[in-house]
mmCIF file of C-alpha atoms and ligand atoms in Angstrom:
data_model
loop_
_atom_site.group_PDB
_atom_site.id
_atom_site.type_symbol
_atom_site.label_atom_id
_atom_site.label_comp_id
_atom_site.label_asym_id
_atom_site.label_seq_id
_atom_site.Cartn_x
_atom_site.Cartn_y
_atom_site.Cartn_z
ATOM 1 C CA UNK A 1 -16.894 19.375 26.746
ATOM 2 C CA UNK A 2 -18.058 22.727 25.363
ATOM 3 C CA UNK A 3 -17.109 23.623 21.790
ATOM 4 C CA UNK A 4 -17.941 26.264 19.168
ATOM 5 C CA UNK A 5 -19.609 24.162 16.510
ATOM 6 C CA UNK A 6 -21.276 24.800 13.160
ATOM 7 C CA UNK A 7 -23.576 22.159 11.682
ATOM 8 C CA UNK A 8 -24.731 24.277 8.707
ATOM 9 C CA UNK A 9 -23.521 27.402 6.903
ATOM 10 C CA UNK A 10 -25.057 30.823 7.412
ATOM 11 C CA UNK A 11 -24.949 33.957 9.550
ATOM 12 C CA UNK A 12 -23.713 34.293 13.150
ATOM 13 C CA UNK A 13 -26.891 32.505 14.283
ATOM 14 C CA UNK A 14 -25.555 29.130 13.029
ATOM 15 C CA UNK A 15 -22.673 29.238 15.514
ATOM 16 C CA UNK A 16 -23.603 27.130 18.523
ATOM 17 C CA UNK A 17 -22.015 26.154 21.798
ATOM 18 C CA UNK A 18 -22.355 22.380 21.670
ATOM 19 C CA UNK A 19 -21.686 19.689 24.203
ATOM 20 C CA UNK A 20 -19.447 17.189 22.387
ATOM 21 C CA UNK A 21 -17.284 14.272 23.529
ATOM 22 C CA UNK A 22 -13.770 15.185 24.662
ATOM 23 C CA UNK A 23 -11.485 14.225 21.736
ATOM 24 C CA UNK A 24 -8.956 11.417 22.098
ATOM 25 C CA UNK A 25 -5.512 12.006 20.618
ATOM 26 C CA UNK A 26 -4.436 9.615 17.870
ATOM 27 C CA UNK A 27 -0.879 8.495 17.045
ATOM 28 C CA UNK A 28 1.517 11.439 17.049
ATOM 29 C CA UNK A 29 -1.072 13.697 18.607
ATOM 30 C CA UNK A 30 -1.468 15.383 21.977
ATOM 31 C CA UNK A 31 -4.485 16.580 23.915
ATOM 32 C CA UNK A 32 -4.479 20.331 24.528
ATOM 33 C CA UNK A 33 -6.434 21.890 27.359
ATOM 34 C CA UNK A 34 -7.329 25.150 25.638
ATOM 35 C CA UNK A 35 -6.880 28.224 27.834
ATOM 36 C CA UNK A 36 -7.454 30.821 25.108
ATOM 37 C CA UNK A 37 -8.476 30.589 21.453
ATOM 38 C CA UNK A 38 -8.134 33.219 18.734
ATOM 39 C CA UNK A 39 -10.866 34.318 16.361
ATOM 40 C CA UNK A 40 -9.878 35.003 12.770
ATOM 41 C CA UNK A 41 -11.648 36.064 9.580
ATOM 42 C CA UNK A 42 -11.225 32.458 8.475
ATOM 43 C CA UNK A 43 -13.885 31.572 11.074
ATOM 44 C CA UNK A 44 -16.425 33.752 9.260
ATOM 45 C CA UNK A 45 -15.538 32.283 5.854
ATOM 46 C CA UNK A 46 -15.889 28.742 7.183
ATOM 47 C CA UNK A 47 -19.189 29.738 8.797
ATOM 48 C CA UNK A 48 -20.526 31.164 5.516
ATOM 49 C CA UNK A 49 -19.224 28.208 3.496
ATOM 50 C CA UNK A 50 -16.095 27.370 1.494
ATOM 51 C CA UNK A 51 -15.760 24.703 -1.216
ATOM 52 C CA UNK A 52 -15.005 21.212 0.064
ATOM 53 C CA UNK A 53 -15.758 21.838 3.748
ATOM 54 C CA UNK A 54 -17.161 19.018 5.817
ATOM 55 C CA UNK A 55 -19.610 19.714 8.650
ATOM 56 C CA UNK A 56 -20.025 19.650 11.569
ATOM 57 C CA UNK A 57 -16.824 21.520 12.373
ATOM 58 C CA UNK A 58 -15.367 23.000 15.548
ATOM 59 C CA UNK A 59 -14.016 26.449 14.634
ATOM 60 C CA UNK A 60 -10.713 28.042 15.607
ATOM 61 C CA UNK A 61 -7.254 27.965 14.016
ATOM 62 C CA UNK A 62 -4.975 29.257 16.751
ATOM 63 C CA UNK A 63 -4.857 29.221 20.506
ATOM 64 C CA UNK A 64 -2.788 28.466 23.576
ATOM 65 C CA UNK A 65 -3.067 26.166 26.546
ATOM 66 C CA UNK A 66 -1.573 23.318 28.523
ATOM 67 C CA UNK A 67 -0.630 19.845 27.284
ATOM 68 C CA UNK A 68 -3.085 17.506 29.049
ATOM 69 C CA UNK A 69 -2.035 14.192 27.474
ATOM 70 C CA UNK A 70 0.890 13.179 25.267
ATOM 71 C CA UNK A 71 2.617 9.921 24.404
ATOM 72 C CA UNK A 72 5.870 9.612 26.253
ATOM 73 C CA UNK A 73 8.999 9.292 24.164
ATOM 74 C CA UNK A 74 11.421 11.474 22.231
ATOM 75 C CA UNK A 75 10.152 14.782 20.937
ATOM 76 C CA UNK A 76 10.226 16.812 24.094
ATOM 77 C CA UNK A 77 6.563 17.606 24.612
ATOM 78 C CA UNK A 78 5.412 16.749 28.142
ATOM 79 C CA UNK A 79 2.203 16.879 30.120
ATOM 80 C CA UNK A 80 1.790 20.283 31.767
ATOM 81 C CA UNK A 81 3.793 22.209 29.121
ATOM 82 C CA UNK A 82 2.501 25.667 28.208
ATOM 83 C CA UNK A 83 2.150 25.788 24.418
ATOM 84 C CA UNK A 84 0.664 27.741 21.531
ATOM 85 C CA UNK A 85 -0.886 26.247 18.409
ATOM 86 C CA UNK A 86 0.677 26.516 14.948
ATOM 87 C CA UNK A 87 -2.500 26.949 12.861
ATOM 88 C CA UNK A 88 -1.538 24.891 9.797
ATOM 89 C CA UNK A 89 -0.407 21.322 9.196
ATOM 90 C CA UNK A 90 1.013 19.545 6.154
ATOM 91 C CA UNK A 91 2.415 16.203 4.959
ATOM 92 C CA UNK A 92 5.902 16.820 6.426
ATOM 93 C CA UNK A 93 7.691 14.804 3.733
ATOM 94 C CA UNK A 94 7.444 16.663 0.412
ATOM 95 C CA UNK A 95 9.967 19.107 -1.056
ATOM 96 C CA UNK A 96 7.956 22.150 0.076
ATOM 97 C CA UNK A 97 7.753 20.819 3.637
ATOM 98 C CA UNK A 98 11.491 20.002 3.750
ATOM 99 C CA UNK A 99 12.246 23.538 2.538
ATOM 100 C CA UNK A 100 10.164 24.919 5.414
ATOM 101 C CA UNK A 101 7.565 26.212 2.977
ATOM 102 C CA UNK A 102 4.697 24.252 4.477
ATOM 103 C CA UNK A 103 1.908 26.434 2.985
ATOM 104 C CA UNK A 104 3.086 25.365 -0.500
ATOM 105 C CA UNK A 105 2.604 21.683 0.412
ATOM 106 C CA UNK A 106 -0.280 20.200 -1.572
ATOM 107 C CA UNK A 107 -1.622 18.790 1.685
ATOM 108 C CA UNK A 108 -1.440 22.046 3.677
ATOM 109 C CA UNK A 109 -4.539 22.363 5.843
ATOM 110 C CA UNK A 110 -5.861 24.522 8.677
ATOM 111 C CA UNK A 111 -7.426 23.739 12.027
ATOM 112 C CA UNK A 112 -11.020 24.940 12.148
ATOM 113 C CA UNK A 113 -11.353 24.574 8.386
ATOM 114 C CA UNK A 114 -10.234 21.098 7.360
ATOM 115 C CA UNK A 115 -10.371 19.403 10.751
ATOM 116 C CA UNK A 116 -11.748 20.340 14.151
ATOM 117 C CA UNK A 117 -10.257 23.521 15.578
ATOM 118 C CA UNK A 118 -9.410 24.831 19.014
ATOM 119 C CA UNK A 119 -12.438 26.891 20.107
ATOM 120 C CA UNK A 120 -13.290 24.259 22.682
ATOM 121 C CA UNK A 121 -12.264 23.143 26.146
ATOM 122 C CA UNK A 122 -9.947 20.519 24.645
ATOM 123 C CA UNK A 123 -8.447 19.801 21.221
ATOM 124 C CA UNK A 124 -6.536 16.769 19.907
ATOM 125 C CA UNK A 125 -3.772 18.092 17.656
ATOM 126 C CA UNK A 126 -0.559 16.824 16.041
ATOM 127 C CA UNK A 127 2.158 17.177 18.694
ATOM 128 C CA UNK A 128 4.329 18.932 16.077
ATOM 129 C CA UNK A 129 1.806 21.800 16.049
ATOM 130 C CA UNK A 130 2.241 22.560 19.734
ATOM 131 C CA UNK A 131 5.129 24.996 20.149
ATOM 132 C CA UNK A 132 6.524 26.290 23.453
ATOM 133 C CA UNK A 133 4.763 29.390 24.763
ATOM 134 C CA UNK A 134 7.407 31.785 26.120
ATOM 135 C CA UNK A 135 7.061 32.184 29.896
ATOM 136 C CA UNK A 136 6.592 35.945 29.632
ATOM 137 C CA UNK A 137 3.418 35.565 27.559
ATOM 138 C CA UNK A 138 -0.122 35.028 28.813
ATOM 139 C CA UNK A 139 -2.361 32.416 27.196
ATOM 140 C CA UNK A 140 -4.422 35.260 25.684
ATOM 141 C CA UNK A 141 -1.290 36.716 24.046
ATOM 142 C CA UNK A 142 -0.282 33.238 22.918
ATOM 143 C CA UNK A 143 -3.644 32.846 21.201
ATOM 144 C CA UNK A 144 -3.532 36.291 19.597
ATOM 145 C CA UNK A 145 -0.329 36.216 17.549
ATOM 146 C CA UNK A 146 0.103 32.931 15.606
ATOM 147 C CA UNK A 147 -2.137 33.254 12.535
ATOM 148 C CA UNK A 148 -2.045 37.010 11.978
ATOM 149 C CA UNK A 149 1.647 37.606 12.727
ATOM 150 C CA UNK A 150 2.682 34.594 10.666
ATOM 151 C CA UNK A 151 0.570 35.853 7.751
ATOM 152 C CA UNK A 152 1.970 39.392 7.979
ATOM 153 C CA UNK A 153 5.564 38.171 8.454
ATOM 154 C CA UNK A 154 5.428 35.912 5.410
ATOM 155 C CA UNK A 155 3.930 38.737 3.326
ATOM 156 C CA UNK A 156 6.471 41.375 4.285
ATOM 157 C CA UNK A 157 9.634 39.413 5.007
ATOM 158 C CA UNK A 158 9.212 36.175 3.040
ATOM 159 C CA UNK A 159 7.540 37.529 -0.079
ATOM 160 C CA UNK A 160 7.993 41.304 -0.398
ATOM 161 C CA UNK A 161 11.479 41.331 1.185
ATOM 162 C CA UNK A 162 10.943 44.490 3.256
ATOM 163 C CA UNK A 163 14.174 46.479 3.694
ATOM 164 C CA UNK A 164 15.484 49.331 5.793
ATOM 165 C CA UNK A 165 14.146 52.576 4.342
ATOM 166 C CA UNK A 166 11.252 51.075 2.379
ATOM 167 C CA UNK A 167 7.970 52.937 2.381
ATOM 168 C CA UNK A 168 5.098 50.559 3.100
ATOM 169 C CA UNK A 169 1.322 50.984 2.829
ATOM 170 C CA UNK A 170 -0.670 48.653 5.081
ATOM 171 C CA UNK A 171 -4.387 48.372 4.373
ATOM 172 C CA UNK A 172 -6.785 47.915 7.293
ATOM 173 C CA UNK A 173 -4.168 48.772 9.914
ATOM 174 C CA UNK A 174 -6.679 48.004 12.667
ATOM 175 C CA UNK A 175 -7.257 44.413 11.540
ATOM 176 C CA UNK A 176 -5.394 41.466 13.029
ATOM 177 C CA UNK A 177 -3.076 41.109 10.027
ATOM 178 C CA UNK A 178 -2.846 44.889 9.566
ATOM 179 C CA UNK A 179 -1.827 45.610 13.168
ATOM 180 C CA UNK A 180 0.833 42.889 12.869
ATOM 181 C CA UNK A 181 2.066 44.200 9.499
ATOM 182 C CA UNK A 182 2.515 47.751 10.833
ATOM 183 C CA UNK A 183 4.757 46.463 13.619
ATOM 184 C CA UNK A 184 6.744 44.033 11.459
ATOM 185 C CA UNK A 185 7.419 46.709 8.823
ATOM 186 C CA UNK A 186 8.581 49.148 11.538
ATOM 187 C CA UNK A 187 10.795 46.463 13.079
ATOM 188 C CA UNK A 188 12.564 46.173 9.703
ATOM 189 C CA UNK A 189 13.164 49.908 9.509
ATOM 190 C CA UNK A 190 10.422 50.830 7.053
ATOM 191 C CA UNK A 191 8.331 53.996 6.974
ATOM 192 C CA UNK A 192 4.726 52.861 7.391
ATOM 193 C CA UNK A 193 1.396 54.325 6.295
ATOM 194 C CA UNK A 194 -1.758 52.532 7.401
ATOM 195 C CA UNK A 195 -5.346 52.940 6.263
ATOM 196 C CA UNK A 196 -8.054 52.905 8.948
ATOM 197 C CA UNK A 197 -11.808 53.518 9.049
ATOM 198 C CA UNK A 198 -12.037 56.023 11.913
ATOM 199 C CA UNK A 199 -10.089 58.740 13.735
ATOM 200 C CA UNK A 200 -10.063 56.594 16.867
ATOM 201 C CA UNK A 201 -8.314 53.810 14.952
ATOM 202 C CA UNK A 202 -5.934 56.386 13.444
ATOM 203 C CA UNK A 203 -4.643 57.227 16.933
ATOM 204 C CA UNK A 204 -4.290 53.561 17.805
ATOM 205 C CA UNK A 205 -2.411 52.630 14.637
ATOM 206 C CA UNK A 206 0.016 55.539 15.186
ATOM 207 C CA UNK A 207 0.552 54.223 18.711
ATOM 208 C CA UNK A 208 1.607 50.905 17.137
ATOM 209 C CA UNK A 209 4.294 52.757 15.219
ATOM 210 C CA UNK A 210 2.667 53.834 11.948
ATOM 211 C CA UNK A 211 4.227 57.073 10.688
ATOM 212 C CA UNK A 212 0.898 58.195 9.244
ATOM 213 C CA UNK A 213 -2.676 56.952 9.354
ATOM 214 C CA UNK A 214 -5.039 57.474 6.436
ATOM 215 C CA UNK A 215 -8.764 57.517 7.245
ATOM 216 C CA UNK A 216 -10.094 55.938 4.054
ATOM 217 C CA UNK A 217 -13.639 57.061 4.854
ATOM 218 C CA UNK A 218 -12.578 60.733 4.826
ATOM 219 C CA UNK A 219 -9.702 60.737 2.315
ATOM 220 C CA UNK A 220 -8.717 59.030 -0.938
ATOM 221 C CA UNK A 221 -5.863 56.745 0.114
ATOM 222 C CA UNK A 222 -4.121 56.970 -3.277
ATOM 223 C CA UNK A 223 -4.007 60.767 -3.155
ATOM 224 C CA UNK A 224 -2.764 60.592 0.436
ATOM 225 C CA UNK A 225 0.009 58.131 -0.484
ATOM 226 C CA UNK A 226 1.095 60.438 -3.321
ATOM 227 C CA UNK A 227 1.111 63.402 -0.935
ATOM 228 C CA UNK A 228 2.998 61.533 1.811
ATOM 229 C CA UNK A 229 5.648 60.188 -0.593
ATOM 230 C CA UNK A 230 6.119 63.347 -2.673
ATOM 231 C CA UNK A 231 4.369 61.619 -5.636
ATOM 232 C CA UNK A 232 6.921 58.772 -5.595
ATOM 233 C CA UNK A 233 4.614 56.030 -4.309
ATOM 234 C CA UNK A 234 5.359 53.230 -1.842
ATOM 235 C CA UNK A 235 7.716 50.278 -2.223
ATOM 236 C CA UNK A 236 5.287 47.750 -0.750
ATOM 237 C CA UNK A 237 1.519 47.519 -0.408
ATOM 238 C CA UNK A 238 0.161 44.969 2.066
ATOM 239 C CA UNK A 239 -3.187 44.029 0.499
ATOM 240 C CA UNK A 240 -5.951 42.057 2.167
ATOM 241 C CA UNK A 241 -8.986 44.115 1.142
ATOM 242 C CA UNK A 242 -9.175 42.989 -2.483
ATOM 243 C CA UNK A 243 -11.601 44.370 -5.026
ATOM 244 C CA UNK A 244 -12.325 47.702 -3.263
ATOM 245 C CA UNK A 245 -8.682 48.760 -3.140
ATOM 246 C CA UNK A 246 -6.798 46.585 -5.673
ATOM 247 C CA UNK A 247 -6.590 48.993 -8.632
ATOM 248 C CA UNK A 248 -5.589 51.992 -6.519
ATOM 249 C CA UNK A 249 -3.110 49.866 -4.543
ATOM 250 C CA UNK A 250 -1.252 49.085 -7.793
ATOM 251 C CA UNK A 251 -1.249 52.780 -8.675
ATOM 252 C CA UNK A 252 0.144 53.595 -5.212
ATOM 253 C CA UNK A 253 3.350 51.650 -5.945
ATOM 254 C CA UNK A 254 6.656 53.298 -6.803
ATOM 255 C CA UNK A 255 8.781 51.935 -9.641
ATOM 256 C CA UNK A 256 9.983 48.457 -8.712
ATOM 257 C CA UNK A 257 7.234 48.223 -6.083
ATOM 258 C CA UNK A 258 5.807 45.004 -4.695
ATOM 259 C CA UNK A 259 2.148 44.398 -3.960
ATOM 260 C CA UNK A 260 1.583 41.395 -1.722
ATOM 261 C CA UNK A 261 -1.883 39.954 -1.124
ATOM 262 C CA UNK A 262 -3.156 37.484 1.450
ATOM 263 C CA UNK A 263 -6.888 37.906 0.962
ATOM 264 C CA UNK A 264 -9.822 39.583 -0.672
ATOM 265 C CA UNK A 265 -12.368 40.381 2.016
ATOM 266 C CA UNK A 266 -14.259 42.866 -0.209
ATOM 267 C CA UNK A 267 -14.323 40.631 -3.318
ATOM 268 C CA UNK A 268 -11.819 38.905 -5.602
ATOM 269 C CA UNK A 269 -12.491 40.603 -8.939
ATOM 270 C CA UNK A 270 -9.853 43.359 -8.798
ATOM 271 C CA UNK A 271 -8.898 45.221 -11.974
ATOM 272 C CA UNK A 272 -5.241 45.147 -13.036
ATOM 273 C CA UNK A 273 -3.999 47.659 -15.602
ATOM 274 C CA UNK A 274 -1.179 45.583 -17.094
ATOM 275 C CA UNK A 275 0.579 48.711 -18.403
ATOM 276 C CA UNK A 276 1.428 49.738 -14.848
ATOM 277 C CA UNK A 277 2.853 46.310 -14.102
ATOM 278 C CA UNK A 278 5.394 46.194 -16.925
ATOM 279 C CA UNK A 279 6.224 49.874 -17.362
ATOM 280 C CA UNK A 280 6.958 50.391 -13.647
ATOM 281 C CA UNK A 281 8.523 46.957 -13.084
ATOM 282 C CA UNK A 282 5.966 45.963 -10.454
ATOM 283 C CA UNK A 283 5.625 42.608 -8.703
ATOM 284 C CA UNK A 284 2.302 41.136 -7.639
ATOM 285 C CA UNK A 285 2.890 38.500 -4.948
ATOM 286 C CA UNK A 286 0.511 36.025 -3.386
ATOM 287 C CA UNK A 287 1.018 34.860 0.177
ATOM 288 C CA UNK A 288 -0.720 32.540 2.565
ATOM 289 C CA UNK A 289 0.308 31.665 6.131
ATOM 290 C CA UNK A 290 3.985 30.745 6.663
ATOM 291 C CA UNK A 291 6.252 28.048 8.097
ATOM 292 C CA UNK A 292 6.851 26.930 11.673
ATOM 293 C CA UNK A 293 10.391 28.310 11.586
ATOM 294 C CA UNK A 294 9.001 31.824 11.116
ATOM 295 C CA UNK A 295 6.476 31.200 13.863
ATOM 296 C CA UNK A 296 9.268 30.421 16.329
ATOM 297 C CA UNK A 297 11.116 33.597 15.289
ATOM 298 C CA UNK A 298 7.931 35.613 15.832
ATOM 299 C CA UNK A 299 7.284 33.998 19.231
ATOM 300 C CA UNK A 300 10.752 35.114 20.345
ATOM 301 C CA UNK A 301 10.135 38.687 19.194
ATOM 302 C CA UNK A 302 6.743 38.756 20.941
ATOM 303 C CA UNK A 303 8.349 37.400 24.119
ATOM 304 C CA UNK A 304 10.944 40.204 23.936
ATOM 305 C CA UNK A 305 8.089 42.739 23.484
ATOM 306 C CA UNK A 306 9.498 43.831 20.139
ATOM 307 C CA UNK A 307 6.184 42.762 18.587
ATOM 308 C CA UNK A 308 2.913 43.158 20.459
ATOM 309 C CA UNK A 309 -0.248 41.124 19.851
ATOM 310 C CA UNK A 310 -3.191 43.518 19.778
ATOM 311 C CA UNK A 311 -6.255 42.259 21.636
ATOM 312 C CA UNK A 312 -9.531 44.125 21.162
ATOM 313 C CA UNK A 313 -11.485 42.061 23.701
ATOM 314 C CA UNK A 314 -11.597 38.761 25.522
ATOM 315 C CA UNK A 315 -14.949 36.957 25.493
ATOM 316 C CA UNK A 316 -16.178 33.807 27.199
ATOM 317 C CA UNK A 317 -16.646 30.986 24.692
ATOM 318 C CA UNK A 318 -20.446 31.189 24.819
ATOM 319 C CA UNK A 319 -20.372 34.774 23.485
ATOM 320 C CA UNK A 320 -18.653 33.731 20.236
ATOM 321 C CA UNK A 321 -21.593 34.949 18.083
ATOM 322 C CA UNK A 322 -20.923 38.480 19.367
ATOM 323 C CA UNK A 323 -17.382 38.091 18.033
ATOM 324 C CA UNK A 324 -18.681 37.095 14.587
ATOM 325 C CA UNK A 325 -20.891 40.197 14.489
ATOM 326 C CA UNK A 326 -18.072 42.493 15.586
ATOM 327 C CA UNK A 327 -15.787 41.141 12.858
ATOM 328 C CA UNK A 328 -18.491 41.735 10.246
ATOM 329 C CA UNK A 329 -19.087 45.405 11.140
ATOM 330 C CA UNK A 330 -15.351 46.324 11.203
ATOM 331 C CA UNK A 331 -15.533 47.885 14.676
ATOM 332 C CA UNK A 332 -12.581 45.928 16.047
ATOM 333 C CA UNK A 333 -9.023 47.031 16.634
ATOM 334 C CA UNK A 334 -6.982 43.848 16.776
ATOM 335 C CA UNK A 335 -8.123 40.421 17.836
ATOM 336 C CA UNK A 336 -10.956 38.779 19.713
ATOM 337 C CA UNK A 337 -9.873 36.061 22.118
ATOM 338 C CA UNK A 338 -12.232 33.398 23.451
ATOM 339 C CA UNK A 339 -11.873 31.853 26.901
ATOM 340 C CA UNK A 340 -13.269 28.318 27.239
HETATM 341 ZN ZN1 ZN B 1 4.284 18.482 2.290
#
């Protein structure tokens, strides 16, 4: 079968379309015929190299398809079922797992990072990671929402506790996580400001529901937040940029504000002025992924069209390198989906 494989770390040129044996599901696993696979920034980090990674590795953390093989028995999954992939897996028997806080499990891992992912014609995955794809959703939509909506949901709802009337700043509103965060914050009754890198993206992020878009290439986002909030600041900042924006993001918070971070794409060495943290009663919250319970909630909201996965383009699997380049130059609005 065809698969997106890396055998060594490096630039987009190390991503190859390899011919590899079709995987065979082990105990508790099912074989997924992949109909659509999502691309995520995690793919580029795995490609460039992360500590402890083993190669070769098939990339891809989320996707959707049809169950091709599954052991018969209790559990409900059957051959022919339309499903989407929950991107993370964990031990299933520790306190964090029983609480539904799988990402806090010491054995929490991701497809396409710690074991072969789903950018392939077939993938053997734990049956528990294959969740029902609502009938109203296409495979492409089913591949577009899991990782980014789960990340944004956990940040805003699970960690920052977004409430009706909150003012929320979302960085990189045109990114996968950003476009999800704008919609989730609006769904909870917040007023949302989103930073974007172009006027074209400003229009698109307003169409998603943002009350204002801030072109960070033309304007200082901190000054804009102060202007938009009458100098009060925002209640929540959704951070995934890191070093470039960290210090100003803290200064953009109102008293009692919460800054929640899920990444540091521009670097991890952000400066924190501790005086702001204690004198304004700020909270700095870390967040990564989320639990399967939240993923089912999100799937229902996507099926009802109350949340909308944003797809920039759909590419055939063998054009995956083009996707890596597009993610690097920040020209995307939303997600790239690969079709095996
Ligand atoms: Zn566990």
